[in-house]
Short mmCIF file of C-alpha atoms and ligand atoms in Angstrom, two decimals:
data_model
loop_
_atom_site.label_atom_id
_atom_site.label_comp_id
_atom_site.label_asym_id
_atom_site.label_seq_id
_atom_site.Cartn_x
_atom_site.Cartn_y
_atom_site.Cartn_z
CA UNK A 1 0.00 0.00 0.00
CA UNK A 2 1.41 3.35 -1.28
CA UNK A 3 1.02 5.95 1.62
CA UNK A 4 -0.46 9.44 0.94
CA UNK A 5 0.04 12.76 3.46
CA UNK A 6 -3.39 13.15 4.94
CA UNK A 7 -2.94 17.32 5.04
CA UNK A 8 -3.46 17.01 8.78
CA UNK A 9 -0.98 18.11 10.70
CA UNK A 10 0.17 15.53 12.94
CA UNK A 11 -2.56 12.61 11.65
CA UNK A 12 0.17 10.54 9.48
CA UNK A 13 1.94 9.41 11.82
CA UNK A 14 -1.43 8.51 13.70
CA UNK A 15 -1.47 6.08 10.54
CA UNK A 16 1.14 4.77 10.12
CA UNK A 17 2.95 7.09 7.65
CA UNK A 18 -0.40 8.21 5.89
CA UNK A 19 -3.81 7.63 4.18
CA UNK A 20 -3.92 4.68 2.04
CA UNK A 21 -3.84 5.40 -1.85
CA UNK A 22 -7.43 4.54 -3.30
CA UNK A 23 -9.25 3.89 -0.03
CA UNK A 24 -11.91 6.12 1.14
CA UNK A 25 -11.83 7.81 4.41
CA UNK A 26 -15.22 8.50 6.28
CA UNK A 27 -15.07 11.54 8.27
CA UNK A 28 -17.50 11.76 11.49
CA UNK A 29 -18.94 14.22 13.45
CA UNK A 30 -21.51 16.71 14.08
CA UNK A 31 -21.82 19.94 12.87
CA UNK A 32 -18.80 22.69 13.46
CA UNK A 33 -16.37 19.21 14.43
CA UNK A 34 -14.18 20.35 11.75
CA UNK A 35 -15.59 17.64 8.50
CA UNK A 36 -15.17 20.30 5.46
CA UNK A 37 -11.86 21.85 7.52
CA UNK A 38 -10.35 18.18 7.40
CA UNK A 39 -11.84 17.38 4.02
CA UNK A 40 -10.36 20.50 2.08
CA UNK A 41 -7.23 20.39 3.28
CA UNK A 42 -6.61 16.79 2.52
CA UNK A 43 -7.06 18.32 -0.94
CA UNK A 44 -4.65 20.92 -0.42
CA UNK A 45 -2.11 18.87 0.39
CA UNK A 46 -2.65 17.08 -3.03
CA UNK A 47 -2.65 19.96 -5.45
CA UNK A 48 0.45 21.26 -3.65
CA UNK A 49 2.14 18.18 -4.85
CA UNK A 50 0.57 18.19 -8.69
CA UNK A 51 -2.38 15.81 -7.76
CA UNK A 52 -5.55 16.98 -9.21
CA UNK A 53 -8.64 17.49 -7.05
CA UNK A 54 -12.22 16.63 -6.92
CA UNK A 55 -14.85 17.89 -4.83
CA UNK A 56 -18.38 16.73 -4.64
CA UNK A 57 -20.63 18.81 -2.87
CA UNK A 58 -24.48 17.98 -2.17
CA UNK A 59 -25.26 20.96 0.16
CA UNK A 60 -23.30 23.77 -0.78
CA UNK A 61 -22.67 25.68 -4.07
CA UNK A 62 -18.91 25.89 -5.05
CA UNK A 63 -19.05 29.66 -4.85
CA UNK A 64 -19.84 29.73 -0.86
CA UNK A 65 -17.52 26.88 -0.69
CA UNK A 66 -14.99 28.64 -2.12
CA UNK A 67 -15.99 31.38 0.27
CA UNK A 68 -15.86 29.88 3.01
CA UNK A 69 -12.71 27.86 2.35
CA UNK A 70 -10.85 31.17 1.82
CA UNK A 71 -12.01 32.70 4.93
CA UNK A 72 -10.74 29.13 6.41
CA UNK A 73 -6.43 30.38 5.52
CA UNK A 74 -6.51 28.61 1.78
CA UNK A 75 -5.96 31.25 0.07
CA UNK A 76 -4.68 30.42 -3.96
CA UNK A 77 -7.88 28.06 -3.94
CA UNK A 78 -8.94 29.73 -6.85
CA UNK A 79 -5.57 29.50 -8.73
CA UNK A 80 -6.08 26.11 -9.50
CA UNK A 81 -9.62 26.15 -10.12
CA UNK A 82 -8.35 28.42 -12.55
CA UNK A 83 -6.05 25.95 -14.05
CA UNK A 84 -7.91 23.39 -14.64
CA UNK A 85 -6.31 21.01 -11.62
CA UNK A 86 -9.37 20.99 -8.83
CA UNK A 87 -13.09 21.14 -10.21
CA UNK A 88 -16.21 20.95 -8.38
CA UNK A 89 -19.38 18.23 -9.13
CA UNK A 90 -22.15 20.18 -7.63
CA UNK A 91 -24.26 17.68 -7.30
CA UNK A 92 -27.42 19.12 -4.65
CA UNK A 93 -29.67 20.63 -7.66
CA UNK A 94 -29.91 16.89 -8.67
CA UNK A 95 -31.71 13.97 -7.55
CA UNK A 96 -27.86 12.95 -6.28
CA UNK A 97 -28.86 8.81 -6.46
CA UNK A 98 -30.22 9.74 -10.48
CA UNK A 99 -26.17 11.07 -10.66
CA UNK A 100 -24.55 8.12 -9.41
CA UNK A 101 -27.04 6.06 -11.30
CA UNK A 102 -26.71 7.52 -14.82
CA UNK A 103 -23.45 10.35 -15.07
CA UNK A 104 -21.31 8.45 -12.41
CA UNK A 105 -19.73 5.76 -14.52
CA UNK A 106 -19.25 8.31 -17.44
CA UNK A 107 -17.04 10.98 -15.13
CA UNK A 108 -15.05 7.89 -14.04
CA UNK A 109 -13.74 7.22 -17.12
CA UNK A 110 -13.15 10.62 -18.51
CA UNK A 111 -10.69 10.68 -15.05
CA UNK A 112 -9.43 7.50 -16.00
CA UNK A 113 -5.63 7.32 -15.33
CA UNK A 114 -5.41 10.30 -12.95
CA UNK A 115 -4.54 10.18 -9.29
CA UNK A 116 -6.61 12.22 -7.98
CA UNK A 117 -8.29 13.34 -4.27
CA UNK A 118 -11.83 13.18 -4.26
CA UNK A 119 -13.59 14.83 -1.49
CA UNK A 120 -17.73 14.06 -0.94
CA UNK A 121 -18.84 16.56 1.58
CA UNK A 122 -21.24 15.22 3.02
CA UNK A 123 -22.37 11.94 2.12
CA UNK A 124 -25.06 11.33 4.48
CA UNK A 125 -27.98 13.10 1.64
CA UNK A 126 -26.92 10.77 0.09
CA UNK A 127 -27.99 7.62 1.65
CA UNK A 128 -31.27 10.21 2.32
CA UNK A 129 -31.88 9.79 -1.56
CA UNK A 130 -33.10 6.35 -1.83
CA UNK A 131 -34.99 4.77 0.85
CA UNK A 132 -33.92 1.70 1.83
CA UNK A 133 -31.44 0.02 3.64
CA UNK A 134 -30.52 -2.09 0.36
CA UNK A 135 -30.69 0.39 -1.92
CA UNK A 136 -28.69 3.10 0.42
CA UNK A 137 -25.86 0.04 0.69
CA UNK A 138 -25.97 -0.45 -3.17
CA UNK A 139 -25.73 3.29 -3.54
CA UNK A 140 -22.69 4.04 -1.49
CA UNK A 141 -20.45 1.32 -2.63
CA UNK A 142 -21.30 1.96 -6.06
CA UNK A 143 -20.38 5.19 -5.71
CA UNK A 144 -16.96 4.32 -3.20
CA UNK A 145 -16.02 1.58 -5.87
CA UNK A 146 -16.13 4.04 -8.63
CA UNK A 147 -14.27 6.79 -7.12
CA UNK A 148 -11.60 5.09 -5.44
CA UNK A 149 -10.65 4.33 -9.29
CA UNK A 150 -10.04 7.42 -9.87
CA UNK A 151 -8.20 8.55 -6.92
CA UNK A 152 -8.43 8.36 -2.93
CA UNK A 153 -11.81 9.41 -1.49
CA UNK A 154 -12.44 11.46 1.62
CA UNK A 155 -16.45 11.64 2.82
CA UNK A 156 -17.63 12.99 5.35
CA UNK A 157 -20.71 12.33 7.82
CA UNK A 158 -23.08 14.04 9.85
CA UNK A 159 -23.19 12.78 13.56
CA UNK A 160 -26.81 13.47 14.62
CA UNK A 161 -26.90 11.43 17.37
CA UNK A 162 -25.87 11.64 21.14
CA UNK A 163 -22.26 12.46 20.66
CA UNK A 164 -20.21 9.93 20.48
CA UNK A 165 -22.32 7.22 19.49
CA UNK A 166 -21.97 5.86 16.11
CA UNK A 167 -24.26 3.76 15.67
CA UNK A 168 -26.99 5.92 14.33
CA UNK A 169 -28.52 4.71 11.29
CA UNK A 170 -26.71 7.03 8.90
CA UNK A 171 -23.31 5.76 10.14
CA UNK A 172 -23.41 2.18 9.77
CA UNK A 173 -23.60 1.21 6.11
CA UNK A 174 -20.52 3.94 5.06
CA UNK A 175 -18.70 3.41 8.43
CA UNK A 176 -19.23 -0.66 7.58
CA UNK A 177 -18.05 0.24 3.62
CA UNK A 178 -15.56 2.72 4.24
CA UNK A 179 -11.80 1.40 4.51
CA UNK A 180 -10.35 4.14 6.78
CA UNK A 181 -13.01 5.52 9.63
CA UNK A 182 -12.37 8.97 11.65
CA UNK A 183 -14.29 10.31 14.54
CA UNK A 184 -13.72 13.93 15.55
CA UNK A 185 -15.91 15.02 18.20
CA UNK A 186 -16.44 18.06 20.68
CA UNK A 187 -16.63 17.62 24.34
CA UNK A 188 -19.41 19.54 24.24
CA UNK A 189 -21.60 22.52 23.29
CA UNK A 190 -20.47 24.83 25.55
CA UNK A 191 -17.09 23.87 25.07
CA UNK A 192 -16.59 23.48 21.54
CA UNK A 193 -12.89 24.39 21.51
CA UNK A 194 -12.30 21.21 23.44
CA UNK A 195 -11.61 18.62 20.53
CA UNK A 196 -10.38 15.45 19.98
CA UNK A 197 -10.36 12.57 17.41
CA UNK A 198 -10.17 8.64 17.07
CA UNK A 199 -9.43 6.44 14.09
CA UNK A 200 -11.60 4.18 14.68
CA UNK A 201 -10.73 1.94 11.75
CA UNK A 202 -7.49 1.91 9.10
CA UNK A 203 -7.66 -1.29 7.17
CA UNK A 204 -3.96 -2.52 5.97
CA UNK A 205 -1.88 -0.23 8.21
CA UNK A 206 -1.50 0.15 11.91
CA UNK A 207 -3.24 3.18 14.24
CA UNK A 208 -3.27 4.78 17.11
CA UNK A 209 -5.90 3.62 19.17
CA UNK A 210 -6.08 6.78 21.38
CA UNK A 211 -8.12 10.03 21.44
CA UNK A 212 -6.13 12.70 20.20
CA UNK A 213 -6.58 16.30 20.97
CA UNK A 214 -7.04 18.65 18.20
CA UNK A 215 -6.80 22.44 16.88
CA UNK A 216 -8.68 24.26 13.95
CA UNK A 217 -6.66 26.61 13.27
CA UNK A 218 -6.86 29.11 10.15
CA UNK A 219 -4.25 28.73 7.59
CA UNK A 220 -3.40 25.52 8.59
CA UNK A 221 -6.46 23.35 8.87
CA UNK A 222 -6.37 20.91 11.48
CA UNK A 223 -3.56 19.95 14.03
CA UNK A 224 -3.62 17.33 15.85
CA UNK A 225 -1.54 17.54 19.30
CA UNK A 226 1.14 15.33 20.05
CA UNK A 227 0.31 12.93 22.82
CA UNK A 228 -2.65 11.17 23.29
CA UNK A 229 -5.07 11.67 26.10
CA UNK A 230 -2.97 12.21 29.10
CA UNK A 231 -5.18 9.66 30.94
CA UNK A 232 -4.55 6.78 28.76
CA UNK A 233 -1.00 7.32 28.77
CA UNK A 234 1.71 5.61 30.91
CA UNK A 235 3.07 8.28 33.03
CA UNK A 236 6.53 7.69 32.27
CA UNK A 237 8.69 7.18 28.98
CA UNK A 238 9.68 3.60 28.69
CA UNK A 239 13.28 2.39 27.32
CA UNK A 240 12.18 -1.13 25.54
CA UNK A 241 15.33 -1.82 25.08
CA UNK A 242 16.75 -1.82 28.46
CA UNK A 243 14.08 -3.68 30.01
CA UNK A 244 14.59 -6.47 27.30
CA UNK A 245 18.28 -7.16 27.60
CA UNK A 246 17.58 -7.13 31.65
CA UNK A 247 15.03 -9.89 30.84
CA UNK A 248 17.03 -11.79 28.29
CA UNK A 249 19.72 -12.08 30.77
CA UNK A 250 17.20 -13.80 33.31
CA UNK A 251 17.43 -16.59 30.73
CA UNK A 252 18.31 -19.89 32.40
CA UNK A 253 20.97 -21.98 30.54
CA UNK A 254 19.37 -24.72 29.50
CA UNK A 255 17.29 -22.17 27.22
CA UNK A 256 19.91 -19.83 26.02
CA UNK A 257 20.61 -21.47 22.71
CA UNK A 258 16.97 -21.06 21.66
CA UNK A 259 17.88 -17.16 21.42
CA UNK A 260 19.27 -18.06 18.29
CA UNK A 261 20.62 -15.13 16.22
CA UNK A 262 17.64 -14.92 14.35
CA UNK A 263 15.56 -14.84 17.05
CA UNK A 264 17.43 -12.14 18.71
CA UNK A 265 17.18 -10.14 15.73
CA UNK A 266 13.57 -10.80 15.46
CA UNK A 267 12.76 -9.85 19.21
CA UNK A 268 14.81 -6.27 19.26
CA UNK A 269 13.05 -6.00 15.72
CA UNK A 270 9.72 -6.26 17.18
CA UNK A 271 10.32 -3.96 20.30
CA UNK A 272 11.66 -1.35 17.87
CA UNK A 273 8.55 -1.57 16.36
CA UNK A 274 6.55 -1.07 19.32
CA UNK A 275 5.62 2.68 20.18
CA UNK A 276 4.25 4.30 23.75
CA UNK A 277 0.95 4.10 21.76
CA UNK A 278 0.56 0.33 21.31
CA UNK A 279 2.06 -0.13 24.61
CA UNK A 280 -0.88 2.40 26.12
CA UNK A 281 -2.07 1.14 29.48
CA UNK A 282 -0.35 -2.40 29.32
CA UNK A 283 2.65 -3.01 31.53
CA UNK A 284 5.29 -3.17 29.07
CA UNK A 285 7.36 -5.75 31.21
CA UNK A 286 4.08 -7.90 30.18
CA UNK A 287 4.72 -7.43 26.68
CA UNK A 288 8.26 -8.26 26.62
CA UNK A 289 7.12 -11.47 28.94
CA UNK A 290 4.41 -12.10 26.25
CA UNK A 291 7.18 -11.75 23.72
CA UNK A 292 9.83 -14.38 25.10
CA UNK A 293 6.90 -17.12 25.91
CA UNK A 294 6.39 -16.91 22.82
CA UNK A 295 9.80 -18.11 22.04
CA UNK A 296 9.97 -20.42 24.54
CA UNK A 297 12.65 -18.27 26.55
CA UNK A 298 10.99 -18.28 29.50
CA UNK A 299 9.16 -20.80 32.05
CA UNK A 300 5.74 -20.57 31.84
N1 LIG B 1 -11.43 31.45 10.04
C1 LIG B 1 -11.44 30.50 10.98
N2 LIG B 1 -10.42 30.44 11.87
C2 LIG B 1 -10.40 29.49 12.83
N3 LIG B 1 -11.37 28.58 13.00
C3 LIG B 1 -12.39 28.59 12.16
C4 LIG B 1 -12.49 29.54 11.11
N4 LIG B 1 -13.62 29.29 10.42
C5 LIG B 1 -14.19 28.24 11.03
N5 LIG B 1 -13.46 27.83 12.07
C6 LIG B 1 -13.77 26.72 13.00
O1 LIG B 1 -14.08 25.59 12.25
C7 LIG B 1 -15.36 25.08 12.63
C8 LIG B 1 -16.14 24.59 11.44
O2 LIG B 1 -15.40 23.64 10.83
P1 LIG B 1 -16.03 22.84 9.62
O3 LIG B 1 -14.89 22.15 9.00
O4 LIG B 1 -16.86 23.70 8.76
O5 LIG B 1 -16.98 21.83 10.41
P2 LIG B 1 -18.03 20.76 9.85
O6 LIG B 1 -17.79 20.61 8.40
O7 LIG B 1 -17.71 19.53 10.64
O8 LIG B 1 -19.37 21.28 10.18
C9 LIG B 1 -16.06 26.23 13.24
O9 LIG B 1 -16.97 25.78 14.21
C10 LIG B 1 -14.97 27.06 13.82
O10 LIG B 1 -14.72 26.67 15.16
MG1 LIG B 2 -19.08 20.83 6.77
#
């Protein structure tokens, strides 16, 4: 999987590097979370490079968009509007399922061969289009399948609900077809500066499993802070390392010639690998334990 830069400051490395090439990306929350902030910048970050960018919009015309977006710190939107390298598919005059049905296939293959970023902000009138569940599941992938040919697809979704809980009806059927899933929420309405986020799913790549606090900040989109949630931290910065050769030397003799080269290698591979965020609440002396059972290097 080729890794692209998400255009959220401090979210890569939340994923492992990036945003999958030619997944989609669901975006969650309710209204004023930060969806369209997240959403636009992701295509940012992909003109700035030479991608080309799409956006679908169902609610808003581009002008307003643009509008707003330029208000937001993105200033040279227009430039490459201009040039030809970002277009919008205003799509809300429409019956939007008639679109998919009929135009969709036709605009896939005129963008055949590009890379491009497609943005669908929102997607939930969509799934408001057709009426049932079936068709709303047909729908959507359809219309995930198809774009993600073209390029790698951000959506985004309306939370309605109680805050925090995604399993409103809207939710499941993109959350369930969507490859990467994000949740950024408000602690509440009086405090609407207080945000944070979750990835809730990344298929093919590792994630943090950890609410992360976040900024909107004008001019540069969204930042994500650097540590996860205090709370869910260990207090202290672990050195792996140290902690595994004090272990390995525990080793009784009649087991030290299983810790084979290879298997040394392997072990100090693995605990490189391991970050403060996998660790999270576990004991990481457990882990290393779980880690030399597994080997058969210690008793147990
Ligand atoms: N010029 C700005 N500078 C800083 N923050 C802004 C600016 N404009 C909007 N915001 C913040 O971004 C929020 C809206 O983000 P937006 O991406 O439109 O949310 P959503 O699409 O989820 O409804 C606003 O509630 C506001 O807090
Ligand atoms: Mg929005």
């Amino acid at each position: 999987m080729i890794k692209i830069k998400s255009g959220v400051y401090g979210l890569n490395k939340l994923m492992d590097g990036g945003i999958n090439q030619n997944t989609i990306t669901a975006v969650i929350g309710s209204s004023g979370a930060g969806k369209t902030t997240f959403a636009t910048y992701f295509l940012k970050r992909g003109l700035e490079q030479g991608e080309d960018a799409i956006f679908i919009t169902l609610d808003e015309e581009p002008k307003q968009i643009i509008n707003e977006v330029v208000e937001m710190g993105w200033e040279n939107i227009e430039d490459y509007i201009d040039e030809g390298a970002m277009v919008f598919v205003d799509a809300g005059g429409k019956q939007f399922s008639d679109f998919i049905k009929t135009e969709l296939a036709g605009f896939v293959e005129e963008w055949k061969g590009y890379n491009a970023r497609i943005i669908i902000d929102p997607l939930t009138p969509v799934l408001w289009s057709v009426q049932h569940k079936y068709e709303q599941r047909d729908l959507i992938s359809f219309l995930l399948r198809e774009t993600r040919k073209i390029g790698t697809v951000v959506c985004t979704l309306e939370e309605h609900s109680i805050m925090g809980d995604l399993s409103g009806p809207d939710l499941v059927i993109p959350m369930y077809l969507a490859d990467n899933v994000i949740h950024l929420r408000y602690k509440s309405h009086e405090n609407p500066e207080l945000r944070d986020m979750k990835i809730i799913k990344c298929r093919s790549s590792r994630h943090s499993n950890f609410w992360h606090s976040y900024k909107i900040v004008k001019g540069s989109g969204i930042i994500v802070q650097d540590a996860a949630l205090s709370a869910e931290m260990p207090p202290h910065v672990v050195d792996l390392n140290s902690r595994l050769e004090k272990e390995l030397q525990k080793i009784p003799a009649a087991r030290k010639k299983k810790l084979t080269p290879k298997i040394s290698h392997s072990i100090y591979w693995t605990i490189s690998l391991l970050s403060m965020e996998d660790i999270g609440t576990l004991d990481p002396d457990y882990i290393i334990r779980q880690i030399l059972l597994e080997y058969d290097l210690l008793d147990g």
